[in-house]
């Protein structure tokens, strides 16, 4: 199924389409496919893109009408007249290198200025690298002319450096060249020189030197400039830029104001736009981002108009876009924009506040911080300031992009009211298209169809609207409807009015991907290819998402390679999907490595990507990682990173998984609501889960009722689903209240909600663990009835890659019961049923089989099963393909995925050692170590037992001395330090470098976190006992959402997983007593083996025992001390118990 899919993708990326290969190909043949893909050149010029855009440079106003275009000798100059600056006639001829260098520069939409002065790089080649030398044939005219144009000299690749241009200009002045003093030549030269200096990161001495030079030139120009001419305006702009560059903000502002008075009413010219940027930077450096905002509002008719959405929408002028980017980057630094607007309520007039709010909302939408933009809209409403209708529709789309659907629904609902009927009538197309976009992205088919019908009614349906209609059905995986609609609009005869675009094909591919239908994905990739479309980034992201949801690491890695070869390197969405896949695998170490790789490739993480990393830590029980990622987002200067409801939900999930008391979770929930963030269905579900874990079923029911009430309002985006109801049902089942649980189940069915495999698994688990034969039989009958249904109707059997598959939820309870009861034939029967139903062997089901055969002593079958488990573990363990070509793959010693075989290994070791096959255990242990697997506390404890059974007491005590006790001590060190402002969200970058570690040291596996409801309930009790008042943050940190988690993860039972088991210490205690009696520890022999008789020259048993006892005391003093202390406590406990049972013996 996988190979033809990759072949299909590869064909689409090749120069000519290739047909899909047989869909019956198996996974084992994928290596030839990789070789084939690697041999093909799939880079298309269609995908070659410049990385970002550089700062726009003067073009027509500098080049076409510059006096430097005259003949270099003689007095006659064929140049444009002095007023030609306002009306460029022809675009200049551009040199290819200059065209690249003068692209609009890249602006980080969410980073503060990076240079010491806050100046922005305009073209990287113009920074002060004064190494380019003019050839003897290159005269000063040509050098200056090329400098002004931004072109390189003949034979050079980089534009002319500033120093060389200045020297050439000085030479022309010394020669009294006429063009060195003409304004139409001088002003463009100074303009270009100022831009070159702004980007050159000069020292203060260099800055002083150059500003003196520029002032000297401008003073000479003052005498010849015609008042109120274009040259005069240009000259004053340059004076303002020089003042801004030198830090003379008052002088620069005064000059700018004077220029503004004489400039006229036309649109700003390019040199004015460059002046705006210089003023922005100077004001930001001197007075902060609010001063930039005030400047924009003060000069609204020129500066402010450049920033309004309806002015720059579709604008191709690079200078205008550059001004907008520069302004928005600095305005983003305003910490609380809504508070700034609120503070101007009494100070500024209504018009100024309207303009201020307008530009703030616009920049926040552009910077993808729509939640803050919505806060400003709310403040405007409080002040009675109207928000432009189009701006609110733009905000709806921005909220959808941020997946803040609840907020988008509420805003659009308000815009749909009668109060906005006039605005809707004025622009029906935009209104209905926005509604269609909103509902389609959520898969709200009914409302999306209503919006589409409205567009049809006004006869304004475009191809993008058709794409959104397909998207609405694709989100829900309604493949049949999507395909039908596609052919309705784009029949095969190609005579339709509309022609399909890649957007429409992507919607169909998405529908098949949601259903995990590889055949369908193959088919439509082929159809798309025949239409001449090559997969774009969105198509690849859909494909990656589909395979990542299955946990198909190897296939995801191959698709990533395809993307890179197609000139489409993975971006933030792709990497977020991969991190989410690794989170499902509970592998935060690999997730952090993927994050680092993304950074190294120039990807700018967004909040969703960091939240996915935080989720990876939560899934793995890496609480320190959860806290660090949250603190990083919360303290970041980048306001795009600030926590929103998706981040708060992950934090709440960490509290629930850790087993935090309900009061703690409820307090955090209230704090979240106090921030103005609206809880989602997931938020309410987590609160319900916490109440159930604490045994507070009445509270859980009340929370559910509140959720149910809110779900009646569609704009909240809340819908009661099977997840929330299953949590409550399972809570009642754990309490043994089957009557209440049945009520909840019936309510689920009455609401028309389809139960999931988790729902059925909870019911089966309750009956399987009831203890009575009648309950077991009922569970078996219930399971049989579920699986007897038509496979096509078993939509609840979700095969998605989660902690457990649907089959494991259904069959796990009964297989666990029969495995525990030593009934391997029953376990085998259900295992075969899973395979017959289309399921696959998993580590869980194979381990349950292993445990069952261990209980009956069937060593041969145990060996066979272990071979299958090891093979599956090796395929599930490695993620190396994701890091090919990357220098920092995840460290094996830190990865949590290395612990996936720990449970199976303990069972296997016990089975073999009980049967006397000790050498096989040693071989297996070494094999796993070589493969990169690690061993947890339970494995080491079981190894102690294995060594005792093998007759090696000294080695057993050494394990306790050198492994278990040191790691117990290490785990008990409570790490109280916590950085409020971590420099990055990465946790494992603080780990000691691998080369600093002792090569002989034991690398333990991270603990396997038990997140079962029973375990969480136990943890709740422990936390309530030990935490007491320490969970409340100090007064100065009342808004610290993560403080209780920081405390709880230090007292959680999980920290004490590294400890000697009581049974192990009891065994070692009996070993010491046995040796004290002069008897040696004899190994367990295989069945039928005979212990050889002692030889005459052998040391007698008493001496062997005495020597072993001495070596144990000498080499393992701490272990002996622990064993003796345990024996003392055990005898004291037994004596107390005896006194309680026989009080008369006290006397």
CSV table of N, CA and C in Angstrom, one decimal, residues 11-62:
chain,number,residue,atom,x,y,z
A,11,UNK,N,6.3,10.2,-9.3
A,11,UNK,CA,5.9,10.4,-10.6
A,11,UNK,C,5.5,11.9,-10.9
A,12,UNK,N,4.7,12.4,-9.9
A,12,UNK,CA,4.2,13.7,-10.0
A,12,UNK,C,5.4,14.7,-9.9
A,13,UNK,N,6.4,14.4,-9.3
A,13,UNK,CA,7.5,15.3,-9.1
A,13,UNK,C,8.5,15.2,-10.3
A,14,UNK,N,8.4,14.1,-11.1
A,14,UNK,CA,9.3,14.0,-12.2
A,14,UNK,C,8.8,14.8,-13.4
A,15,UNK,N,9.7,14.9,-14.4
A,15,UNK,CA,9.3,15.8,-15.5
A,15,UNK,C,8.1,15.3,-16.3
A,16,UNK,N,7.8,14.0,-16.2
A,16,UNK,CA,6.7,13.5,-16.9
A,16,UNK,C,5.9,12.6,-15.9
A,17,UNK,N,4.6,12.5,-16.0
A,17,UNK,CA,3.8,11.7,-15.1
A,17,UNK,C,4.1,10.3,-15.4
A,18,UNK,N,4.1,9.5,-14.3
A,18,UNK,CA,4.2,8.0,-14.4
A,18,UNK,C,3.1,7.4,-13.8
A,19,UNK,N,2.7,6.3,-14.2
A,19,UNK,CA,1.5,5.6,-13.7
A,19,UNK,C,1.9,5.0,-12.3
A,20,UNK,N,0.9,4.8,-11.5
A,20,UNK,CA,1.1,4.2,-10.2
A,20,UNK,C,1.5,2.8,-10.4
A,21,UNK,N,2.3,2.3,-9.5
A,21,UNK,CA,2.7,0.9,-9.5
A,21,UNK,C,1.6,0.1,-8.8
A,22,UNK,N,1.8,-1.2,-8.8
A,22,UNK,CA,0.8,-2.1,-8.3
A,22,UNK,C,0.5,-1.8,-6.8
A,23,UNK,N,-0.7,-1.7,-6.5
A,23,UNK,CA,-1.1,-1.3,-5.1
A,23,UNK,C,-1.0,-2.6,-4.2
A,24,UNK,N,-0.5,-3.7,-4.7
A,24,UNK,CA,-0.3,-4.9,-3.9
A,24,UNK,C,1.1,-5.0,-3.4
A,25,UNK,N,2.0,-4.0,-3.7
A,25,UNK,CA,3.4,-4.0,-3.3
A,25,UNK,C,3.4,-4.0,-1.8
A,26,UNK,N,4.4,-4.7,-1.3
A,26,UNK,CA,4.6,-4.8,0.2
A,26,UNK,C,5.7,-3.9,0.7
A,27,UNK,N,5.6,-3.6,2.0
A,27,UNK,CA,6.6,-2.7,2.6
A,27,UNK,C,8.0,-3.2,2.4
A,28,UNK,N,8.3,-4.5,2.3
A,28,UNK,CA,9.6,-4.9,2.2
A,28,UNK,C,10.3,-4.5,1.0
A,29,UNK,N,9.6,-4.1,0.0
A,29,UNK,CA,10.2,-3.6,-1.3
A,29,UNK,C,10.5,-2.2,-1.4
A,30,UNK,N,10.5,-1.5,-0.3
A,30,UNK,CA,10.6,0.0,-0.3
A,30,UNK,C,12.0,0.4,-0.5
A,31,UNK,N,13.0,-0.4,-0.2
A,31,UNK,CA,14.4,0.1,-0.4
A,31,UNK,C,14.7,0.3,-1.9
A,32,UNK,N,14.2,-0.5,-2.9
A,32,UNK,CA,14.4,-0.2,-4.3
A,32,UNK,C,13.7,1.1,-4.6
A,33,UNK,N,12.6,1.4,-4.0
A,33,UNK,CA,11.9,2.6,-4.3
A,33,UNK,C,12.7,3.8,-3.9
A,34,UNK,N,13.3,3.7,-2.7
A,34,UNK,CA,14.2,4.8,-2.2
A,34,UNK,C,15.3,5.0,-3.2
A,35,UNK,N,15.9,4.0,-3.7
A,35,UNK,CA,17.0,4.1,-4.6
A,35,UNK,C,16.6,4.8,-5.9
A,36,UNK,N,15.4,4.4,-6.3
A,36,UNK,CA,14.8,5.0,-7.6
A,36,UNK,C,14.6,6.5,-7.4
A,37,UNK,N,14.0,6.8,-6.2
A,37,UNK,CA,13.7,8.2,-6.0
A,37,UNK,C,14.9,9.0,-5.9
A,38,UNK,N,16.0,8.4,-5.2
A,38,UNK,CA,17.2,9.2,-5.1
A,38,UNK,C,17.9,9.4,-6.4
A,39,UNK,N,17.6,8.6,-7.4
A,39,UNK,CA,18.3,8.8,-8.7
A,39,UNK,C,17.7,9.7,-9.6
A,40,UNK,N,16.5,10.2,-9.3
A,40,UNK,CA,15.8,11.1,-10.2
A,40,UNK,C,15.9,12.5,-9.8
A,41,UNK,N,16.0,13.4,-10.8
A,41,UNK,CA,16.1,14.8,-10.5
A,41,UNK,C,14.7,15.4,-10.5
A,42,UNK,N,14.2,15.7,-9.4
A,42,UNK,CA,12.8,16.2,-9.3
A,42,UNK,C,12.7,17.7,-9.0
A,43,UNK,N,13.9,18.4,-9.0
A,43,UNK,CA,13.8,19.8,-8.8
A,43,UNK,C,13.3,20.5,-10.0
A,44,UNK,N,12.2,21.2,-9.8
A,44,UNK,CA,11.6,21.9,-10.9
A,44,UNK,C,11.8,23.4,-10.7
A,45,UNK,N,12.0,24.1,-11.8
A,45,UNK,CA,12.1,25.5,-11.7
A,45,UNK,C,10.9,26.2,-11.1
A,46,UNK,N,9.8,25.5,-11.2
A,46,UNK,CA,8.5,26.0,-10.7
A,46,UNK,C,8.6,26.3,-9.2
A,47,UNK,N,9.4,25.5,-8.5
A,47,UNK,CA,9.5,25.6,-7.1
A,47,UNK,C,10.7,26.4,-6.6
A,48,UNK,N,11.5,27.0,-7.5
A,48,UNK,CA,12.7,27.7,-7.1
A,48,UNK,C,12.2,29.1,-6.7
A,49,UNK,N,12.5,29.4,-5.5
A,49,UNK,CA,12.0,30.7,-4.9
A,49,UNK,C,13.1,31.4,-4.1
A,50,UNK,N,13.1,32.7,-4.2
A,50,UNK,CA,14.1,33.4,-3.3
A,50,UNK,C,13.6,33.3,-1.9
A,51,UNK,N,14.5,33.2,-1.0
A,51,UNK,CA,14.2,33.1,0.4
A,51,UNK,C,13.8,34.4,1.0
A,52,UNK,N,12.6,34.8,1.0
A,52,UNK,CA,12.1,36.0,1.6
A,52,UNK,C,12.3,37.2,0.6
A,53,UNK,N,12.2,38.3,1.1
A,53,UNK,CA,12.3,39.5,0.3
A,53,UNK,C,13.2,40.5,1.1
A,54,UNK,N,14.0,41.2,0.3
A,54,UNK,CA,14.9,42.2,0.9
A,54,UNK,C,14.2,43.5,0.8
A,55,UNK,N,14.8,44.5,1.5
A,55,UNK,CA,14.3,45.8,1.5
A,55,UNK,C,14.3,46.4,0.1
A,56,UNK,N,13.2,47.0,-0.3
A,56,UNK,CA,13.1,47.6,-1.6
A,56,UNK,C,14.0,48.8,-1.6
A,57,UNK,N,14.7,48.9,-2.8
A,57,UNK,CA,15.6,50.0,-3.0
A,57,UNK,C,15.1,51.0,-4.0
A,58,UNK,N,15.7,52.2,-4.0
A,58,UNK,CA,15.3,53.2,-5.0
A,58,UNK,C,15.5,52.6,-6.4
A,59,UNK,N,14.5,52.7,-7.2
A,59,UNK,CA,14.6,52.2,-8.6
A,59,UNK,C,14.4,53.4,-9.5
A,60,UNK,N,13.2,53.6,-10.0
A,60,UNK,CA,13.0,54.6,-11.0
A,60,UNK,C,13.4,56.0,-10.6
A,61,UNK,N,13.1,56.3,-9.3
A,61,UNK,CA,13.4,57.6,-8.8
A,61,UNK,C,14.9,57.9,-8.7
A,62,UNK,N,15.7,56.8,-8.6
A,62,UNK,CA,17.2,56.9,-8.5
A,62,UNK,C,17.9,56.7,-9.8
